[in-house]
PDB file of C-alpha atoms in Angstrom:
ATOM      1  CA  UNK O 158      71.876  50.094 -16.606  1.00  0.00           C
ATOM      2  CA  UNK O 159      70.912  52.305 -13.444  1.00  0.00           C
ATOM      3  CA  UNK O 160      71.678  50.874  -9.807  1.00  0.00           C
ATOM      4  CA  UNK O 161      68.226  49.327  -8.921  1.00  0.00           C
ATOM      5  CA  UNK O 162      66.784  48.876 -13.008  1.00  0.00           C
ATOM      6  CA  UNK O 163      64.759  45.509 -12.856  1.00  0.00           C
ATOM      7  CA  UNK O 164      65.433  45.474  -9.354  1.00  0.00           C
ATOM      8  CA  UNK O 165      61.877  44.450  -8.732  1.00  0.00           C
ATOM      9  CA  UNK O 166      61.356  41.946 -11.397  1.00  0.00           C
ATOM     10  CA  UNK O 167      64.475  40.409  -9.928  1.00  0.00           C
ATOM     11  CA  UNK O 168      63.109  39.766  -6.236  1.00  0.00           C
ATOM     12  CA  UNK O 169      60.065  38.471  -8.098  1.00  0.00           C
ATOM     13  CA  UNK O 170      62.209  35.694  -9.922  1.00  0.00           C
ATOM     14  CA  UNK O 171      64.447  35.536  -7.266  1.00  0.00           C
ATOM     15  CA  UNK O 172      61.097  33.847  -5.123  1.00  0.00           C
ATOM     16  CA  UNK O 173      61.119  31.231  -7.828  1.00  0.00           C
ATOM     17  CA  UNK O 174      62.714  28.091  -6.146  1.00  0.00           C
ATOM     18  CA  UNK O 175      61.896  25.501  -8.960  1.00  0.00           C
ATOM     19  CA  UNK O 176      62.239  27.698 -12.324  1.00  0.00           C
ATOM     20  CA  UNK O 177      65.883  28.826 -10.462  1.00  0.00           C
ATOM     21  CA  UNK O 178      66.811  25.280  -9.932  1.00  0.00           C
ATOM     22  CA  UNK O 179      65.900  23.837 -13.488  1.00  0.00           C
ATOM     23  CA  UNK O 180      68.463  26.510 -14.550  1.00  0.00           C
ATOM     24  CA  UNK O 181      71.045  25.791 -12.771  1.00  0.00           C
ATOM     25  CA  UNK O 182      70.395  21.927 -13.737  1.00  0.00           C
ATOM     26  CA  UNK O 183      70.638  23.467 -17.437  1.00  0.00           C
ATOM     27  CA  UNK O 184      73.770  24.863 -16.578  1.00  0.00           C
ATOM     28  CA  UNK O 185      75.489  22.431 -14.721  1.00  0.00           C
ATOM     29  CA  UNK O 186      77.044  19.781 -17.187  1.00  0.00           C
ATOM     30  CA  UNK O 187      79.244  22.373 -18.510  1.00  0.00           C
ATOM     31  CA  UNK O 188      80.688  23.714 -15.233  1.00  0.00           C
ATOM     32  CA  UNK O 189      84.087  22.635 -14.256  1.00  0.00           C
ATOM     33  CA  UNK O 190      87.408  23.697 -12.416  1.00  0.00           C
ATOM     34  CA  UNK O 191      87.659  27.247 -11.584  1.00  0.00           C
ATOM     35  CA  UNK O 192      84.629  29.016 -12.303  1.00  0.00           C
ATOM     36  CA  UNK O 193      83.483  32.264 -12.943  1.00  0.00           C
ATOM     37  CA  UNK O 194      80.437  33.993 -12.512  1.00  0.00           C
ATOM     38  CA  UNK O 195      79.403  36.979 -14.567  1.00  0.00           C
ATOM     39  CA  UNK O 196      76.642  39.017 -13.359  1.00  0.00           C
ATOM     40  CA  UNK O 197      76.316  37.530  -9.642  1.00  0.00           C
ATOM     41  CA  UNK O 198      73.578  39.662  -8.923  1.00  0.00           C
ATOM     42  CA  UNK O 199      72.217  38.880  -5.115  1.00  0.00           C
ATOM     43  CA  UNK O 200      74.370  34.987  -5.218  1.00  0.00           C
ATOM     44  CA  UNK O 201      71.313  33.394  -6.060  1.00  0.00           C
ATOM     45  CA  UNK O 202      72.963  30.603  -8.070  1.00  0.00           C
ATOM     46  CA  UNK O 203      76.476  31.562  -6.284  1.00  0.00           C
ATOM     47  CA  UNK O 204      75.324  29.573  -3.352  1.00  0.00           C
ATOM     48  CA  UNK O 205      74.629  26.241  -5.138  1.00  0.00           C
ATOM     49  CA  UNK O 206      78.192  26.771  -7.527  1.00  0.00           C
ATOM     50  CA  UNK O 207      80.232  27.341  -4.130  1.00  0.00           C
ATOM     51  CA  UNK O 208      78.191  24.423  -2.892  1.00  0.00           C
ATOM     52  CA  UNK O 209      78.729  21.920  -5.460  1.00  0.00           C
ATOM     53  CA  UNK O 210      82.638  22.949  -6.453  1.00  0.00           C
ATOM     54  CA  UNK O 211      83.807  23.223  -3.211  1.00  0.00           C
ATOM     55  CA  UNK O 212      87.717  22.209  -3.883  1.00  0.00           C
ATOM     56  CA  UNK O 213      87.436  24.970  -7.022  1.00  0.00           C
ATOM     57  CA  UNK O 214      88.471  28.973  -7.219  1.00  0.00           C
ATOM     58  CA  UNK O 215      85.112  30.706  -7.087  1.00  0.00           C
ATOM     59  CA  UNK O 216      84.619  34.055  -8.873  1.00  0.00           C
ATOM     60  CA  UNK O 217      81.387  36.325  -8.881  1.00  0.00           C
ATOM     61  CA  UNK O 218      81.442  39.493 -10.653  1.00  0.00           C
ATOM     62  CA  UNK O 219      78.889  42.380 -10.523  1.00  0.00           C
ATOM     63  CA  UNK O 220      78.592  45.815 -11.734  1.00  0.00           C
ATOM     64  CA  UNK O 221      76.383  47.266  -9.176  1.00  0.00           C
ATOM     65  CA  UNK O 222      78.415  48.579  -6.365  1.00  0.00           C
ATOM     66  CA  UNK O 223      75.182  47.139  -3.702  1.00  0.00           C
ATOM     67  CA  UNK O 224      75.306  43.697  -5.166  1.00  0.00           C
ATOM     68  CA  UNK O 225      78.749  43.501  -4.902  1.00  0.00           C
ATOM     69  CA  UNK O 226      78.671  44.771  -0.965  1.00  0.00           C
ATOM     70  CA  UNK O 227      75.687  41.900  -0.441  1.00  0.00           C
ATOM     71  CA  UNK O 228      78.199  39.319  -2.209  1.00  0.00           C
ATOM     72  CA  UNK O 229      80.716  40.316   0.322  1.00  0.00           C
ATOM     73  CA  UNK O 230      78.690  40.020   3.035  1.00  0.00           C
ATOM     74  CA  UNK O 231      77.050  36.532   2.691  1.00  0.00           C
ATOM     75  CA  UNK O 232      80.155  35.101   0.978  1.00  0.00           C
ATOM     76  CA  UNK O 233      83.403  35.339   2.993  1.00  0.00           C
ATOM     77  CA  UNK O 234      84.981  32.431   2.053  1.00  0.00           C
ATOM     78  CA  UNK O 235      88.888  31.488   1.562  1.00  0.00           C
ATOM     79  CA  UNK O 236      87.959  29.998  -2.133  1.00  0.00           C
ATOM     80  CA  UNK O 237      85.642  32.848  -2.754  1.00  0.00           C
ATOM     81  CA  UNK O 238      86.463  36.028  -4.660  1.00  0.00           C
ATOM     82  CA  UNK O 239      83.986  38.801  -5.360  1.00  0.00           C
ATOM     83  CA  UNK O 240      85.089  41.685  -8.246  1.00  0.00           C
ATOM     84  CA  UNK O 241      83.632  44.266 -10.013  1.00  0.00           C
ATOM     85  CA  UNK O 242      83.537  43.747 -13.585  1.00  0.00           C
ATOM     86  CA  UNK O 243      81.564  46.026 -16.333  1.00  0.00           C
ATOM     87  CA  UNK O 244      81.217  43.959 -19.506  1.00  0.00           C
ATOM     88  CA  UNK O 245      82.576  47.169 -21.391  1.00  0.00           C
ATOM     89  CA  UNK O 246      85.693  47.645 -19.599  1.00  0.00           C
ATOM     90  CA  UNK O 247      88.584  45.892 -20.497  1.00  0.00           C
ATOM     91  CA  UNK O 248      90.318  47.308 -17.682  1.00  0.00           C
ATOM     92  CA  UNK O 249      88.092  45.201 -15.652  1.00  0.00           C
ATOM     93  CA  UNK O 250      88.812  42.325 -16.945  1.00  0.00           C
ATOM     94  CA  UNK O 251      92.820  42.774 -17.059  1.00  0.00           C
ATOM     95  CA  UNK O 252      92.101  43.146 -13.422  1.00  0.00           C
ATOM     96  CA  UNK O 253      90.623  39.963 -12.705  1.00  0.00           C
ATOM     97  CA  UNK O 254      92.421  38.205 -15.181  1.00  0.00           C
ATOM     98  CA  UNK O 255      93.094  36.344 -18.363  1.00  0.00           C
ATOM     99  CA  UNK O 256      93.188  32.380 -19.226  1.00  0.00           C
ATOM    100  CA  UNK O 257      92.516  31.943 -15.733  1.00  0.00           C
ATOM    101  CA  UNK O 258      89.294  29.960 -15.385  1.00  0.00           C
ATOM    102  CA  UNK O 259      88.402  26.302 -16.783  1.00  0.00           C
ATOM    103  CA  UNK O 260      84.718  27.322 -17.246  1.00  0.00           C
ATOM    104  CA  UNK O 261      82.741  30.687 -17.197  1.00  0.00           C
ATOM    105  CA  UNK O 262      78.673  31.406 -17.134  1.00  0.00           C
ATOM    106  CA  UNK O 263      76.406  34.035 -17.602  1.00  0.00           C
ATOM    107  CA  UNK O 264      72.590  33.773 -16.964  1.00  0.00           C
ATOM    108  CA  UNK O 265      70.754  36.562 -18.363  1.00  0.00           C
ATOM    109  CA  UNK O 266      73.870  38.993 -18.328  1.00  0.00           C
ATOM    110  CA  UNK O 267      74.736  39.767 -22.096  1.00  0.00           C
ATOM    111  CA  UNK O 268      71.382  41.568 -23.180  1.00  0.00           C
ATOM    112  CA  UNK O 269      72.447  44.891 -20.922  1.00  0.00           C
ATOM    113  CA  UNK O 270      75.505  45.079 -22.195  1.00  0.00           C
ATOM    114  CA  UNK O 271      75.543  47.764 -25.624  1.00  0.00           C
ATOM    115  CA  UNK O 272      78.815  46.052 -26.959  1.00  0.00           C
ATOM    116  CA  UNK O 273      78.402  42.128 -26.453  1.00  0.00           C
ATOM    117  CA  UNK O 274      80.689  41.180 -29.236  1.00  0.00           C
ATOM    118  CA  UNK O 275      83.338  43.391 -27.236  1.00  0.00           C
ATOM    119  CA  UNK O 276      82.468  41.126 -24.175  1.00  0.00           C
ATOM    120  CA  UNK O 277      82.189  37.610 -26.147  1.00  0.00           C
ATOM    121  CA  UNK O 278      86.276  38.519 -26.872  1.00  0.00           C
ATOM    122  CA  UNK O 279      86.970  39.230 -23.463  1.00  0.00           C
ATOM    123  CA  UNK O 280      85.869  36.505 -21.551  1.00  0.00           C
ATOM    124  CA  UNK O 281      87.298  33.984 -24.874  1.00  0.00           C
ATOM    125  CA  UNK O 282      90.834  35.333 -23.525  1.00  0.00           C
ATOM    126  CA  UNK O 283      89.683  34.890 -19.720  1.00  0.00           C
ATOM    127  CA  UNK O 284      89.458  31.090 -20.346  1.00  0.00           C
ATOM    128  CA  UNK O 285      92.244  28.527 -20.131  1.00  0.00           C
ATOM    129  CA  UNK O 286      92.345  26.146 -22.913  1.00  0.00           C
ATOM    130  CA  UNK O 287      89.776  24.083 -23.353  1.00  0.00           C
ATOM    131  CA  UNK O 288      87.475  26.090 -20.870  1.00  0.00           C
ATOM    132  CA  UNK O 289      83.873  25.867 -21.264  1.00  0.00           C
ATOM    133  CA  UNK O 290      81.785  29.543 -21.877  1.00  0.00           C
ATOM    134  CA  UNK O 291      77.831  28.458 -20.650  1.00  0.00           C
ATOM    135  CA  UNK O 292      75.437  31.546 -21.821  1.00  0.00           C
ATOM    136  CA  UNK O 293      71.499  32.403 -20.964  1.00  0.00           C
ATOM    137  CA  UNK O 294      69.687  34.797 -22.695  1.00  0.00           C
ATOM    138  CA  UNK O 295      66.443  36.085 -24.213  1.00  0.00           C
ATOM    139  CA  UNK O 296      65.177  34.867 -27.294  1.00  0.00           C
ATOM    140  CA  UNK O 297      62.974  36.069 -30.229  1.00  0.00           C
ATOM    141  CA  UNK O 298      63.036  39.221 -31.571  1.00  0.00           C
ATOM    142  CA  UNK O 299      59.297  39.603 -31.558  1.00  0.00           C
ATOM    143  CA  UNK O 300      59.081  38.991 -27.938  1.00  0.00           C
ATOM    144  CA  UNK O 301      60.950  42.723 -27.009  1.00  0.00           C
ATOM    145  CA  UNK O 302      58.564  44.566 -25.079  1.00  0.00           C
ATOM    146  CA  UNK O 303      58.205  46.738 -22.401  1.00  0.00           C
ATOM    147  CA  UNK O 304      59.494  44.642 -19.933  1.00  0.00           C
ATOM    148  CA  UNK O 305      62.706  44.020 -21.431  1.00  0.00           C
ATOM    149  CA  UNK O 306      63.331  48.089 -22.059  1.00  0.00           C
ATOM    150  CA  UNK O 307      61.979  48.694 -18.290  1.00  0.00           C
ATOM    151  CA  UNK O 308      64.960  46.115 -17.377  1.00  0.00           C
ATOM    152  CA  UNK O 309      67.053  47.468 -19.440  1.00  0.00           C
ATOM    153  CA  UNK O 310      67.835  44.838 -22.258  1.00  0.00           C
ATOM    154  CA  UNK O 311      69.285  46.330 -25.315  1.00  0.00           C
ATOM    155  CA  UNK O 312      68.152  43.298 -27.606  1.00  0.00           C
ATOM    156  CA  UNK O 313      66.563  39.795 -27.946  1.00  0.00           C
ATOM    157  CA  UNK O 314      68.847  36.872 -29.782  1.00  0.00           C
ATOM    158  CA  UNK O 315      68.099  34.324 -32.307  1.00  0.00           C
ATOM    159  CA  UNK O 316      70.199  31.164 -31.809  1.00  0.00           C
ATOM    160  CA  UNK O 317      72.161  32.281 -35.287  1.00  0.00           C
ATOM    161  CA  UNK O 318      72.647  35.644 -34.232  1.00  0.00           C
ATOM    162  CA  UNK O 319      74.058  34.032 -30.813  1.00  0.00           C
ATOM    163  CA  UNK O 320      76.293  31.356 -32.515  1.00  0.00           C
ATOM    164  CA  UNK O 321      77.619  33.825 -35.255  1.00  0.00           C
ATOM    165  CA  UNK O 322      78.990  36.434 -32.467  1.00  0.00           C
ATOM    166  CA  UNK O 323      80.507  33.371 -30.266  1.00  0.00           C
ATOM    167  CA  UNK O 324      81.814  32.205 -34.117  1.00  0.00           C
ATOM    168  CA  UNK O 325      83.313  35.646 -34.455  1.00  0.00           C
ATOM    169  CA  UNK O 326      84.679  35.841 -30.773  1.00  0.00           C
ATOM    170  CA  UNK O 327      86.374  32.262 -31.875  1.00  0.00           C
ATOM    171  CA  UNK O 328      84.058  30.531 -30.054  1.00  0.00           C
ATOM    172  CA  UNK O 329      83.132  26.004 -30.429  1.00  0.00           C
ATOM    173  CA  UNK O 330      79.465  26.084 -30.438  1.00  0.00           C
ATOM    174  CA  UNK O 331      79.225  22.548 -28.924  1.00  0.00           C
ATOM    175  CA  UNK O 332      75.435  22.942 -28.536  1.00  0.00           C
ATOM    176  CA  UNK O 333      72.880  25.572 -28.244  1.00  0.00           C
ATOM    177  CA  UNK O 334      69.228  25.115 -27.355  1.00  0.00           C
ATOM    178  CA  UNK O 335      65.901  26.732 -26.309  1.00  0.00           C
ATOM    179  CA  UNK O 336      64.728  26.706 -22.587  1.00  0.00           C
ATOM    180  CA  UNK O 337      61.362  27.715 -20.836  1.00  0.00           C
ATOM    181  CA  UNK O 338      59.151  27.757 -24.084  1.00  0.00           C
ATOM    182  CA  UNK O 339      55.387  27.765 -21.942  1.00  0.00           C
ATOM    183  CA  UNK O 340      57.501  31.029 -20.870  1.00  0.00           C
ATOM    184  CA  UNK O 341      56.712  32.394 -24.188  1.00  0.00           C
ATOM    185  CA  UNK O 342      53.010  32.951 -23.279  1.00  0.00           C
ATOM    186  CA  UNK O 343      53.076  34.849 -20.446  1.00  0.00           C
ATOM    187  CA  UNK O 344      55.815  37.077 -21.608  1.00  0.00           C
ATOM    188  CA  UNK O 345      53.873  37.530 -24.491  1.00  0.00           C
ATOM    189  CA  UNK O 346      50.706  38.248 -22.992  1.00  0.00           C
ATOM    190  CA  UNK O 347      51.897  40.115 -20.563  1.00  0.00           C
ATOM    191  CA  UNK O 348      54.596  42.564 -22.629  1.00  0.00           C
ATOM    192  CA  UNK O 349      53.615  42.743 -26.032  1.00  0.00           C
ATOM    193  CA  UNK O 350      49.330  43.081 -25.299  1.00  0.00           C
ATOM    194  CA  UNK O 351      49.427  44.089 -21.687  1.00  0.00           C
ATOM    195  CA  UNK O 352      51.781  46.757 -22.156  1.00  0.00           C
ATOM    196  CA  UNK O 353      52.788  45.841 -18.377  1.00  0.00           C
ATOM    197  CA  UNK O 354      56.650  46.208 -17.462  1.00  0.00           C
ATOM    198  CA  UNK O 355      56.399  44.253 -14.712  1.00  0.00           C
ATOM    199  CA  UNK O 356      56.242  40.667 -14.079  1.00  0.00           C
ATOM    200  CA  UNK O 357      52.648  39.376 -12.030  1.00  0.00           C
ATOM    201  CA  UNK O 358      54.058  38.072  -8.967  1.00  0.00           C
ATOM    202  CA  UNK O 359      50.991  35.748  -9.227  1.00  0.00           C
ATOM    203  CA  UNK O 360      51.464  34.302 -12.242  1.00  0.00           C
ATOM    204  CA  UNK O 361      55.207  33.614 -11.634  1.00  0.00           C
ATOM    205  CA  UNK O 362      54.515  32.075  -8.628  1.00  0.00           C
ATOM    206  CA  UNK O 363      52.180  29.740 -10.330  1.00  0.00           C
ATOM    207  CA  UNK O 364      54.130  28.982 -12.993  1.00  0.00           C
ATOM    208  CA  UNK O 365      57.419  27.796 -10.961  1.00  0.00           C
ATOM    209  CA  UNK O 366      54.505  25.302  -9.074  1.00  0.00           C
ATOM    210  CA  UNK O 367      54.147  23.687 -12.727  1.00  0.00           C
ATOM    211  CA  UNK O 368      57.665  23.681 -13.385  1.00  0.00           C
ATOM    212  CA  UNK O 369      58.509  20.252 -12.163  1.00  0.00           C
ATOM    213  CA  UNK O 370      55.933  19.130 -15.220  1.00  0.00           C
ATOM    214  CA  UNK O 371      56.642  21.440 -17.485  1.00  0.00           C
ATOM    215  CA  UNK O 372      60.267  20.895 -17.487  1.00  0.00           C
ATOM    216  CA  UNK O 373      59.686  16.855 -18.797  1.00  0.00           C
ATOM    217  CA  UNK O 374      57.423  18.287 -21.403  1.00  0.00           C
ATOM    218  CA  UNK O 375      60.225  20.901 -23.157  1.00  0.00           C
ATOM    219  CA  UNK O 376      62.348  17.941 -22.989  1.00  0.00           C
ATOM    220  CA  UNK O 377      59.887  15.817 -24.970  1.00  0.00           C
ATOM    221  CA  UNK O 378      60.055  18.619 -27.491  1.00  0.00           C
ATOM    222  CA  UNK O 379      63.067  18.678 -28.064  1.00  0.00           C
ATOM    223  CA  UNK O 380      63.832  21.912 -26.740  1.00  0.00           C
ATOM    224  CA  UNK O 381      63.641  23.598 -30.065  1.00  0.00           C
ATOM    225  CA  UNK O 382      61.900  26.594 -28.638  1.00  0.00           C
ATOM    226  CA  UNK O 383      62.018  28.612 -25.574  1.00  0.00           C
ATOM    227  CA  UNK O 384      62.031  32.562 -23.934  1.00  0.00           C
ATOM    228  CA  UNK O 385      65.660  31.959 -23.741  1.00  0.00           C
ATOM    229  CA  UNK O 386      68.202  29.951 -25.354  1.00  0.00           C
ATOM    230  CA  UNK O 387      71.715  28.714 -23.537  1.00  0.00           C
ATOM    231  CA  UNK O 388      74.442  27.984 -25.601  1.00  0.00           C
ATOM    232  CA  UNK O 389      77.690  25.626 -24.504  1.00  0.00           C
ATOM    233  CA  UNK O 390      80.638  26.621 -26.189  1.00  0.00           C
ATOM    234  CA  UNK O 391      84.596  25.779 -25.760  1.00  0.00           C
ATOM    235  CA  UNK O 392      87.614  27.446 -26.370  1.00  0.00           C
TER     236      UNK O 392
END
């Protein structure tokens, strides 16, 4: 992935105060101890985890050498450390360490990554006992489009494929579940008949006004479908 790919689309979601925080609410109940992020990007949900865990050992991790600069810059704190990590190197991970953190998550990280099985196996041995792995990402093989090559995703999950390559990186599936499903429409509409690459800034910003709404609606369905799925899973 080049130094600015999706760089756009990410200020564009970035903007999206309510879809962000419904997230991190997703994301939250398996967060504990000392945390790390993977994939920091611009500390979007940095800020809320160094917020709401201030007594733990905070972690963010990026690959892009101007993320990481930004991280260092709005987050000098003593319980605060920023690192490089590429999901491919296992140099990189040696460096920042194994069975060191009680809980790791990574929102919309995985899909860039050619070798995530490689990855799944590294951060398994980067958790402490007991440690809780949170994941995000895309869902539905039929929803790869344009956007997700222009933002360089090498592939879309199923929930199986997800919970077989946690299975084979000796990964507890405790749960795994769809999230945004109205999401599915746009993306949809937009990538697979549009053709467009990039996210409407319209739209989006539309959308996260109906989030508060359509959040208590995926609940009442279960959340058996969504543009993403998040798995909770325990070493």
């Amino acid at each position: 992935m080049s130094e600015f790919e999706g760089h756009d689309n990410l200020e564009i979601v970035s903007k999206s105060n309510n879809f962000n925080k419904w997230m991190y609410e997703e994301i939250f109940p398996g967060l504990k101890g000392d945390i790390l992020e993977v994939g920091s990007g611009q500390g979007l949900f940095s800020k809320w985890i160094i917020r709401d865990f201030p007594k733990s050992k905070i972690t963010l991790s990026e690959i892009s050498p101007s993320y990481l600069k930004k991280l260092k810059s709005e987050f000098d704190l003593n319980n605060v450390s920023i690192c490089k990590l590429d999901l491919n190197k296992k140099k990189d991970f040696e460096e920042i360490g194994y069975e060191k953190f009680d809980s790791i998550f990574a929102l919309n990280v995985l899909e860039h990554i050619e070798n995530d099985e490689f990855a799944f196996k590294q951060l398994f041995k980067m958790l402490k006992p007991n440690g809780n792995l949170i994941i995000l990402v895309p869902c539905h093989k039929f929803l790869y489009n344009v956007i997700d090559k222009s933002i360089g995703h090498w592939r879309r999950y199923t929930k199986n494929e997800l919970k077989v390559k946690l299975d084979n990186a000796s990964f507890k599936t405790e749960k795994i579940f769809g999230f945004n499903a109205l999401g599915i429409i746009g993306w949809y509409l937009n990538g697979n008949i549009g053709k467009n690459p990039n996210l409407n800034p319209k739209a989006t910003k539309l959308f996260d006004k109906m989030v508060p709404i359509l959040k208590y609606l995926e609940y009442g369905l279960g959340k058996k479908i969504g543009l993403s799925v998040i798995s909770f899973s325990k070493k």
